[in-house]
A tleap script that builds the chain and sets N, CA, C and O, in Angstrom:
source leaprc.protein.ff14SB
mol = sequence {
  NMET THR PRO ARG HIE LEU ARG ILE GLY ILE
  ALA LEU ALA SER LEU GLY PHE ALA LEU GLY
  CYS ALA GLY GLU ALA ARG ALA GLN VAL VAL
  ASP SER ASN MET TRP ILE THR ASN GLY PRO
  VAL TYR ALA VAL VAL THR ALA GLY ASN THR
  ILE TYR MET GLY GLY GLU PHE THR LEU VAL
  GLY SER ASN THR GLY HIE PHE VAL GLY ILE
  ASP ALA GLY THR GLY THR LEU GLU PRO GLY
  TRP PRO ARG VAL SER GLY PRO VAL TYR CCYS
}
set mol.1.N position { -19.253 -0.417 -17.868 }
set mol.1.CA position { -17.996 -0.451 -18.589 }
set mol.1.C position { -18.244 -1.198 -19.906 }
set mol.1.O position { -18.857 -2.265 -19.931 }
set mol.2.N position { -17.761 -0.616 -20.970 }
set mol.2.CA position { -17.956 -1.241 -22.279 }
set mol.2.C position { -16.898 -2.303 -22.495 }
set mol.2.O position { -15.861 -2.296 -21.831 }
set mol.3.N position { -17.157 -3.235 -23.438 }
set mol.3.CA position { -16.157 -4.267 -23.732 }
set mol.3.C position { -14.818 -3.666 -24.162 }
set mol.3.O position { -13.763 -4.223 -23.858 }
set mol.4.N position { -14.856 -2.536 -24.864 }
set mol.4.CA position { -13.609 -1.893 -25.309 }
set mol.4.C position { -12.817 -1.409 -24.102 }
set mol.4.O position { -11.605 -1.613 -24.031 }
set mol.5.N position { -13.493 -0.771 -23.157 }
set mol.5.CA position { -12.816 -0.291 -21.955 }
set mol.5.C position { -12.260 -1.450 -21.134 }
set mol.5.O position { -11.180 -1.345 -20.552 }
set mol.6.N position { -12.992 -2.544 -21.091 }
set mol.6.CA position { -12.537 -3.722 -20.368 }
set mol.6.C position { -11.265 -4.279 -20.999 }
set mol.6.O position { -10.322 -4.639 -20.295 }
set mol.7.N position { -11.244 -4.350 -22.334 }
set mol.7.CA position { -10.040 -4.856 -23.043 }
set mol.7.C position { -8.855 -3.936 -22.807 }
set mol.7.O position { -7.737 -4.414 -22.614 }
set mol.8.N position { -9.076 -2.625 -22.818 }
set mol.8.CA position { -7.990 -1.671 -22.577 }
set mol.8.C position { -7.470 -1.829 -21.145 }
set mol.8.O position { -6.260 -1.812 -20.917 }
set mol.9.N position { -8.377 -1.982 -20.188 }
set mol.9.CA position { -7.956 -2.167 -18.798 }
set mol.9.C position { -7.149 -3.429 -18.607 }
set mol.9.O position { -6.140 -3.420 -17.901 }
set mol.10.N position { -7.576 -4.511 -19.223 }
set mol.10.CA position { -6.836 -5.776 -19.123 }
set mol.10.C position { -5.470 -5.641 -19.773 }
set mol.10.O position { -4.478 -6.145 -19.246 }
set mol.11.N position { -5.410 -4.967 -20.911 }
set mol.11.CA position { -4.131 -4.775 -21.607 }
set mol.11.C position { -3.172 -3.950 -20.758 }
set mol.11.O position { -1.991 -4.284 -20.665 }
set mol.12.N position { -3.657 -2.881 -20.140 }
set mol.12.CA position { -2.797 -2.047 -19.296 }
set mol.12.C position { -2.331 -2.803 -18.056 }
set mol.12.O position { -1.173 -2.685 -17.657 }
set mol.13.N position { -3.223 -3.576 -17.448 }
set mol.13.CA position { -2.832 -4.375 -16.283 }
set mol.13.C position { -1.782 -5.414 -16.662 }
set mol.13.O position { -0.830 -5.639 -15.914 }
set mol.14.N position { -1.952 -6.043 -17.817 }
set mol.14.CA position { -0.984 -7.038 -18.281 }
set mol.14.C position { 0.366 -6.403 -18.559 }
set mol.14.O position { 1.407 -6.979 -18.243 }
set mol.15.N position { 0.348 -5.201 -19.157 }
set mol.15.CA position { 1.593 -4.494 -19.444 }
set mol.15.C position { 2.306 -4.137 -18.146 }
set mol.15.O position { 3.519 -4.310 -18.024 }
set mol.16.N position { 1.541 -3.637 -17.175 }
set mol.16.CA position { 2.142 -3.300 -15.885 }
set mol.16.C position { 2.744 -4.511 -15.210 }
set mol.16.O position { 3.831 -4.423 -14.639 }
set mol.17.N position { 2.054 -5.648 -15.264 }
set mol.17.CA position { 2.578 -6.878 -14.672 }
set mol.17.C position { 3.853 -7.311 -15.388 }
set mol.17.O position { 4.833 -7.686 -14.745 }
set mol.18.N position { 3.840 -7.261 -16.720 }
set mol.18.CA position { 5.010 -7.677 -17.504 }
set mol.18.C position { 6.204 -6.784 -17.211 }
set mol.18.O position { 7.323 -7.276 -17.066 }
set mol.19.N position { 5.981 -5.478 -17.122 }
set mol.19.CA position { 7.086 -4.569 -16.826 }
set mol.19.C position { 7.609 -4.770 -15.415 }
set mol.19.O position { 8.812 -4.663 -15.175 }
set mol.20.N position { 6.721 -5.059 -14.488 }
set mol.20.CA position { 7.139 -5.303 -13.113 }
set mol.20.C position { 7.935 -6.588 -12.974 }
set mol.20.O position { 8.776 -6.695 -12.082 }
set mol.21.N position { 7.692 -7.561 -13.833 }
set mol.21.CA position { 8.385 -8.849 -13.774 }
set mol.21.C position { 9.600 -8.905 -14.691 }
set mol.21.O position { 10.299 -9.918 -14.732 }
set mol.22.N position { 9.857 -7.833 -15.423 }
set mol.22.CA position { 10.934 -7.868 -16.416 }
set mol.22.C position { 12.311 -7.784 -15.779 }
set mol.22.O position { 13.296 -8.154 -16.418 }
set mol.23.N position { 12.417 -7.311 -14.544 }
set mol.23.CA position { 13.710 -7.150 -13.895 }
set mol.23.C position { 14.261 -8.465 -13.380 }
set mol.23.O position { 13.732 -9.542 -13.659 }
set mol.24.N position { 15.331 -8.346 -12.624 }
set mol.24.CA position { 15.975 -9.520 -12.040 }
set mol.24.C position { 15.094 -10.111 -10.950 }
set mol.24.O position { 14.578 -9.382 -10.102 }
set mol.25.N position { 14.922 -11.411 -10.969 }
set mol.25.CA position { 14.113 -12.090 -9.959 }
set mol.25.C position { 14.993 -12.465 -8.780 }
set mol.25.O position { 16.117 -12.932 -8.964 }
set mol.26.N position { 14.491 -12.264 -7.579 }
set mol.26.CA position { 15.232 -12.619 -6.370 }
set mol.26.C position { 14.316 -13.411 -5.445 }
set mol.26.O position { 13.132 -13.102 -5.308 }
set mol.27.N position { 14.866 -14.410 -4.831 }
set mol.27.CA position { 14.098 -15.224 -3.887 }
set mol.27.C position { 14.607 -14.944 -2.483 }
set mol.27.O position { 15.764 -14.571 -2.290 }
set mol.28.N position { 13.747 -15.126 -1.529 }
set mol.28.CA position { 14.186 -14.977 -0.152 }
set mol.28.C position { 14.939 -16.219 0.282 }
set mol.28.O position { 14.730 -17.304 -0.262 }
set mol.29.N position { 15.798 -16.062 1.242 }
set mol.29.CA position { 16.505 -17.198 1.823 }
set mol.29.C position { 15.816 -17.519 3.140 }
set mol.29.O position { 15.770 -16.679 4.039 }
set mol.30.N position { 15.286 -18.718 3.260 }
set mol.30.CA position { 14.558 -19.121 4.459 }
set mol.30.C position { 15.538 -19.670 5.485 }
set mol.30.O position { 16.324 -20.570 5.190 }
set mol.31.N position { 15.483 -19.122 6.684 }
set mol.31.CA position { 16.318 -19.599 7.784 }
set mol.31.C position { 15.654 -20.831 8.371 }
set mol.31.O position { 14.608 -20.720 9.011 }
set mol.32.N position { 16.239 -22.000 8.168 }
set mol.32.CA position { 15.623 -23.241 8.625 }
set mol.32.C position { 15.641 -23.379 10.146 }
set mol.32.O position { 15.011 -24.290 10.682 }
set mol.33.N position { 16.345 -22.501 10.848 }
set mol.33.CA position { 16.361 -22.540 12.307 }
set mol.33.C position { 15.277 -21.668 12.932 }
set mol.33.O position { 15.102 -21.687 14.150 }
set mol.34.N position { 14.554 -20.911 12.127 }
set mol.34.CA position { 13.492 -20.057 12.648 }
set mol.34.C position { 12.360 -20.908 13.201 }
set mol.34.O position { 12.072 -21.990 12.689 }
set mol.35.N position { 11.734 -20.415 14.235 }
set mol.35.CA position { 10.567 -21.092 14.789 }
set mol.35.C position { 9.336 -20.680 14.009 }
set mol.35.O position { 9.306 -19.615 13.392 }
set mol.36.N position { 8.316 -21.532 14.038 }
set mol.36.CA position { 7.085 -21.259 13.314 }
set mol.36.C position { 5.896 -21.453 14.244 }
set mol.36.O position { 6.020 -22.029 15.325 }
set mol.37.N position { 4.734 -20.958 13.802 }
set mol.37.CA position { 3.496 -21.157 14.542 }
set mol.37.C position { 2.580 -22.064 13.727 }
set mol.37.O position { 2.797 -22.261 12.532 }
set mol.38.N position { 1.563 -22.611 14.373 }
set mol.38.CA position { 0.598 -23.449 13.663 }
set mol.38.C position { -0.657 -22.664 13.289 }
set mol.38.O position { -1.716 -23.253 13.071 }
set mol.39.N position { -0.546 -21.359 13.215 }
set mol.39.CA position { -1.644 -20.499 12.822 }
set mol.39.C position { -1.140 -19.098 12.562 }
set mol.39.O position { 0.043 -18.816 12.752 }
set mol.40.N position { -2.035 -18.204 12.123 }
set mol.40.CA position { -1.623 -16.841 11.794 }
set mol.40.C position { -1.131 -16.052 13.003 }
set mol.40.O position { -1.610 -16.247 14.120 }
set mol.41.N position { -0.165 -15.159 12.769 }
set mol.41.CA position { 0.346 -14.219 13.764 }
set mol.41.C position { -0.139 -12.838 13.357 }
set mol.41.O position { 0.073 -12.420 12.219 }
set mol.42.N position { -0.789 -12.120 14.275 }
set mol.42.CA position { -1.348 -10.809 13.971 }
set mol.42.C position { -0.578 -9.662 14.606 }
set mol.42.O position { -0.706 -8.521 14.161 }
set mol.43.N position { 0.212 -9.931 15.626 }
set mol.43.CA position { 0.938 -8.855 16.301 }
set mol.43.C position { 2.269 -9.385 16.814 }
set mol.43.O position { 2.351 -10.500 17.330 }
set mol.44.N position { 3.319 -8.563 16.664 }
set mol.44.CA position { 4.645 -8.909 17.173 }
set mol.44.C position { 5.237 -7.653 17.808 }
set mol.44.O position { 5.271 -6.587 17.193 }
set mol.45.N position { 5.704 -7.799 19.051 }
set mol.45.CA position { 6.341 -6.697 19.760 }
set mol.45.C position { 7.613 -7.230 20.407 }
set mol.45.O position { 7.615 -8.327 20.964 }
set mol.46.N position { 8.687 -6.463 20.335 }
set mol.46.CA position { 9.942 -6.832 20.977 }
set mol.46.C position { 10.193 -5.900 22.151 }
set mol.46.O position { 10.085 -4.681 22.016 }
set mol.47.N position { 10.527 -6.469 23.296 }
set mol.47.CA position { 10.891 -5.694 24.479 }
set mol.47.C position { 12.147 -6.327 25.057 }
set mol.47.O position { 12.102 -7.426 25.610 }
set mol.48.N position { 13.256 -5.633 24.927 }
set mol.48.CA position { 14.526 -6.200 25.374 }
set mol.48.C position { 14.880 -7.409 24.529 }
set mol.48.O position { 14.934 -7.318 23.302 }
set mol.49.N position { 15.123 -8.542 25.178 }
set mol.49.CA position { 15.446 -9.782 24.467 }
set mol.49.C position { 14.247 -10.701 24.320 }
set mol.49.O position { 14.410 -11.880 24.006 }
set mol.50.N position { 13.032 -10.179 24.542 }
set mol.50.CA position { 11.825 -11.005 24.475 }
set mol.50.C position { 10.959 -10.542 23.314 }
set mol.50.O position { 10.757 -9.344 23.116 }
set mol.51.N position { 10.450 -11.503 22.548 }
set mol.51.CA position { 9.511 -11.230 21.469 }
set mol.51.C position { 8.147 -11.723 21.917 }
set mol.51.O position { 8.001 -12.885 22.297 }
set mol.52.N position { 7.146 -10.852 21.876 }
set mol.52.CA position { 5.773 -11.213 22.231 }
set mol.52.C position { 4.968 -11.287 20.941 }
set mol.52.O position { 5.002 -10.364 20.129 }
set mol.53.N position { 4.236 -12.399 20.752 }
set mol.53.CA position { 3.428 -12.595 19.551 }
set mol.53.C position { 2.004 -12.922 19.963 }
set mol.53.O position { 1.769 -13.610 20.956 }
set mol.54.N position { 1.062 -12.419 19.185 }
set mol.54.CA position { -0.333 -12.743 19.413 }
set mol.54.C position { -0.988 -13.127 18.104 }
set mol.54.O position { -0.624 -12.598 17.054 }
set mol.55.N position { -1.938 -14.025 18.144 }
set mol.55.CA position { -2.619 -14.438 16.927 }
set mol.55.C position { -3.491 -15.649 17.168 }
set mol.55.O position { -3.932 -15.891 18.291 }
set mol.56.N position { -3.739 -16.407 16.121 }
set mol.56.CA position { -4.587 -17.607 16.188 }
set mol.56.C position { -3.744 -18.874 16.134 }
set mol.56.O position { -3.972 -19.736 15.285 }
set mol.57.N position { -2.791 -18.989 17.016 }
set mol.57.CA position { -1.936 -20.175 17.046 }
set mol.57.C position { -1.977 -20.784 18.434 }
set mol.57.O position { -2.276 -20.101 19.413 }
set mol.58.N position { -1.679 -22.056 18.512 }
set mol.58.CA position { -1.627 -22.732 19.808 }
set mol.58.C position { -0.260 -23.356 20.055 }
set mol.58.O position { -0.033 -23.957 21.105 }
set mol.59.N position { 0.653 -23.218 19.094 }
set mol.59.CA position { 1.967 -23.844 19.214 }
set mol.59.C position { 3.007 -22.997 18.503 }
set mol.59.O position { 2.771 -22.499 17.402 }
set mol.60.N position { 4.150 -22.839 19.136 }
set mol.60.CA position { 5.321 -22.206 18.523 }
set mol.60.C position { 6.462 -23.193 18.690 }
set mol.60.O position { 6.716 -23.661 19.800 }
set mol.61.N position { 7.148 -23.514 17.615 }
set mol.61.CA position { 8.232 -24.484 17.717 }
set mol.61.C position { 9.158 -24.417 16.525 }
set mol.61.O position { 8.975 -23.601 15.622 }
set mol.62.N position { 10.151 -25.281 16.532 }
set mol.62.CA position { 11.123 -25.297 15.448 }
set mol.62.C position { 10.484 -25.807 14.166 }
set mol.62.O position { 9.573 -26.634 14.191 }
set mol.63.N position { 10.976 -25.301 13.057 }
set mol.63.CA position { 10.484 -25.689 11.741 }
set mol.63.C position { 11.153 -27.007 11.363 }
set mol.63.O position { 12.303 -27.024 10.923 }
set mol.64.N position { 10.433 -28.101 11.534 }
set mol.64.CA position { 11.018 -29.427 11.335 }
set mol.64.C position { 10.819 -29.964 9.929 }
set mol.64.O position { 11.461 -30.942 9.547 }
set mol.65.N position { 9.940 -29.342 9.153 }
set mol.65.CA position { 9.576 -29.940 7.875 }
set mol.65.C position { 8.432 -30.912 8.103 }
set mol.65.O position { 7.752 -30.839 9.127 }
set mol.66.N position { 8.212 -31.820 7.163 }
set mol.66.CA position { 7.045 -32.706 7.225 }
set mol.66.C position { 7.386 -34.120 7.682 }
set mol.66.O position { 6.610 -35.048 7.454 }
set mol.67.N position { 8.539 -34.292 8.323 }
set mol.67.CA position { 8.947 -35.616 8.785 }
set mol.67.C position { 9.894 -35.430 9.961 }
set mol.67.O position { 10.863 -34.679 9.854 }
set mol.68.N position { 9.632 -36.100 11.082 }
set mol.68.CA position { 10.503 -35.976 12.259 }
set mol.68.C position { 10.663 -37.323 12.940 }
set mol.68.O position { 9.823 -38.213 12.803 }
set mol.69.N position { 11.732 -37.452 13.661 }
set mol.69.CA position { 11.943 -38.578 14.557 }
set mol.69.C position { 11.856 -38.046 15.976 }
set mol.69.O position { 12.495 -37.046 16.304 }
set mol.70.N position { 11.067 -38.708 16.829 }
set mol.70.CA position { 10.883 -38.248 18.205 }
set mol.70.C position { 11.276 -39.369 19.163 }
set mol.70.O position { 10.830 -40.507 19.020 }
set mol.71.N position { 12.110 -39.034 20.132 }
set mol.71.CA position { 12.506 -40.002 21.144 }
set mol.71.C position { 11.288 -40.308 22.009 }
set mol.71.O position { 10.743 -39.403 22.641 }
set mol.72.N position { 10.850 -41.570 22.049 }
set mol.72.CA position { 9.640 -41.959 22.770 }
set mol.72.C position { 9.768 -41.761 24.276 }
set mol.72.O position { 8.764 -41.554 24.956 }
set mol.73.N position { 10.981 -41.821 24.804 }
set mol.73.CA position { 11.178 -41.663 26.247 }
set mol.73.C position { 11.198 -40.219 26.705 }
set mol.73.O position { 10.642 -39.891 27.753 }
set mol.74.N position { 11.837 -39.350 25.926 }
set mol.74.CA position { 12.001 -37.958 26.359 }
set mol.74.C position { 11.072 -36.984 25.630 }
set mol.74.O position { 10.807 -35.892 26.131 }
set mol.75.N position { 10.578 -37.371 24.455 }
set mol.75.CA position { 9.734 -36.479 23.672 }
set mol.75.C position { 10.507 -35.449 22.871 }
set mol.75.O position { 9.913 -34.564 22.256 }
set mol.76.N position { 11.836 -35.560 22.875 }
set mol.76.CA position { 12.652 -34.602 22.117 }
set mol.76.C position { 12.854 -35.094 20.688 }
set mol.76.O position { 12.773 -36.290 20.408 }
set mol.77.N position { 13.114 -34.160 19.805 }
set mol.77.CA position { 13.381 -34.510 18.410 }
set mol.77.C position { 14.731 -35.186 18.292 }
set mol.77.O position { 15.703 -34.746 18.906 }
set mol.78.N position { 14.800 -36.232 17.521 }
set mol.78.CA position { 16.071 -36.906 17.284 }
set mol.78.C position { 16.826 -36.159 16.191 }
set mol.78.O position { 16.249 -35.839 15.152 }
set mol.79.N position { 18.092 -35.879 16.409 }
set mol.79.CA position { 18.867 -35.138 15.415 }
set mol.79.C position { 19.213 -35.998 14.200 }
set mol.79.O position { 19.206 -37.227 14.268 }
set mol.80.N position { 19.513 -35.331 13.098 }
set mol.80.CA position { 20.042 -36.019 11.930 }
set mol.80.C position { 19.025 -36.470 10.905 }
set mol.80.O position { 19.415 -37.046 9.890 }
set mol.81.N position { 17.740 -36.237 11.119 }
set mol.81.CA position { 16.743 -36.649 10.142 }
set mol.81.C position { 16.762 -35.691 8.953 }
set mol.81.O position { 17.013 -34.499 9.129 }
set mol.82.N position { 16.501 -36.193 7.750 }
set mol.82.CA position { 16.470 -35.303 6.588 }
set mol.82.C position { 15.264 -34.373 6.665 }
set mol.82.O position { 14.229 -34.721 7.235 }
set mol.83.N position { 15.413 -33.192 6.086 }
set mol.83.CA position { 14.301 -32.237 6.056 }
set mol.83.C position { 13.440 -32.547 4.850 }
set mol.83.O position { 13.923 -32.511 3.718 }
set mol.84.N position { 12.171 -32.853 5.075 }
set mol.84.CA position { 11.241 -33.214 3.999 }
set mol.84.C position { 10.332 -32.028 3.734 }
set mol.84.O position { 9.724 -31.488 4.658 }
set mol.85.N position { 10.238 -31.624 2.487 }
set mol.85.CA position { 9.366 -30.519 2.088 }
set mol.85.C position { 8.228 -31.061 1.258 }
set mol.85.O position { 8.356 -31.192 0.041 }
set mol.86.N position { 7.130 -31.376 1.888 }
set mol.86.CA position { 5.972 -31.933 1.215 }
set mol.86.C position { 5.291 -32.943 2.114 }
set mol.86.O position { 5.870 -33.373 3.111 }
set mol.87.N position { 4.087 -33.322 1.780 }
set mol.87.CA position { 3.329 -34.220 2.650 }
set mol.87.C position { 3.916 -35.623 2.734 }
set mol.87.O position { 4.522 -36.113 1.781 }
set mol.88.N position { 3.730 -36.265 3.889 }
set mol.88.CA position { 4.125 -37.658 4.103 }
set mol.88.C position { 2.847 -38.398 4.488 }
set mol.88.O position { 2.148 -37.980 5.410 }
set mol.89.N position { 2.534 -39.491 3.794 }
set mol.89.CA position { 1.275 -40.204 4.004 }
set mol.89.C position { 1.410 -41.535 4.719 }
set mol.89.O position { 0.394 -42.154 5.033 }
set mol.90.N position { 2.621 -42.002 4.989 }
set mol.90.CA position { 2.733 -43.280 5.693 }
set mol.90.C position { 3.886 -43.239 6.680 }
set mol.90.O position { 4.143 -44.224 7.372 }
savepdb mol mol.pdb
quit
């Protein structure tokens, strides 16, 4: 590929990207009550009221964010904690 062809290809790709982004932007709404896994999910099948998932995960649970309070006696999450989005180091 010649440098001229490379420049034309980059220009066309940039134009396509710009045209694709020129419309109205929309974000998804994340359901904070959805459960999450601690690894990738590769297969999902629904049968009746049961969802079967397979993948490289060892835990499925509620999406708590990066900070939780846990009752030391029962092991359950304590309600009312703020949802933290980002790492906590202490």
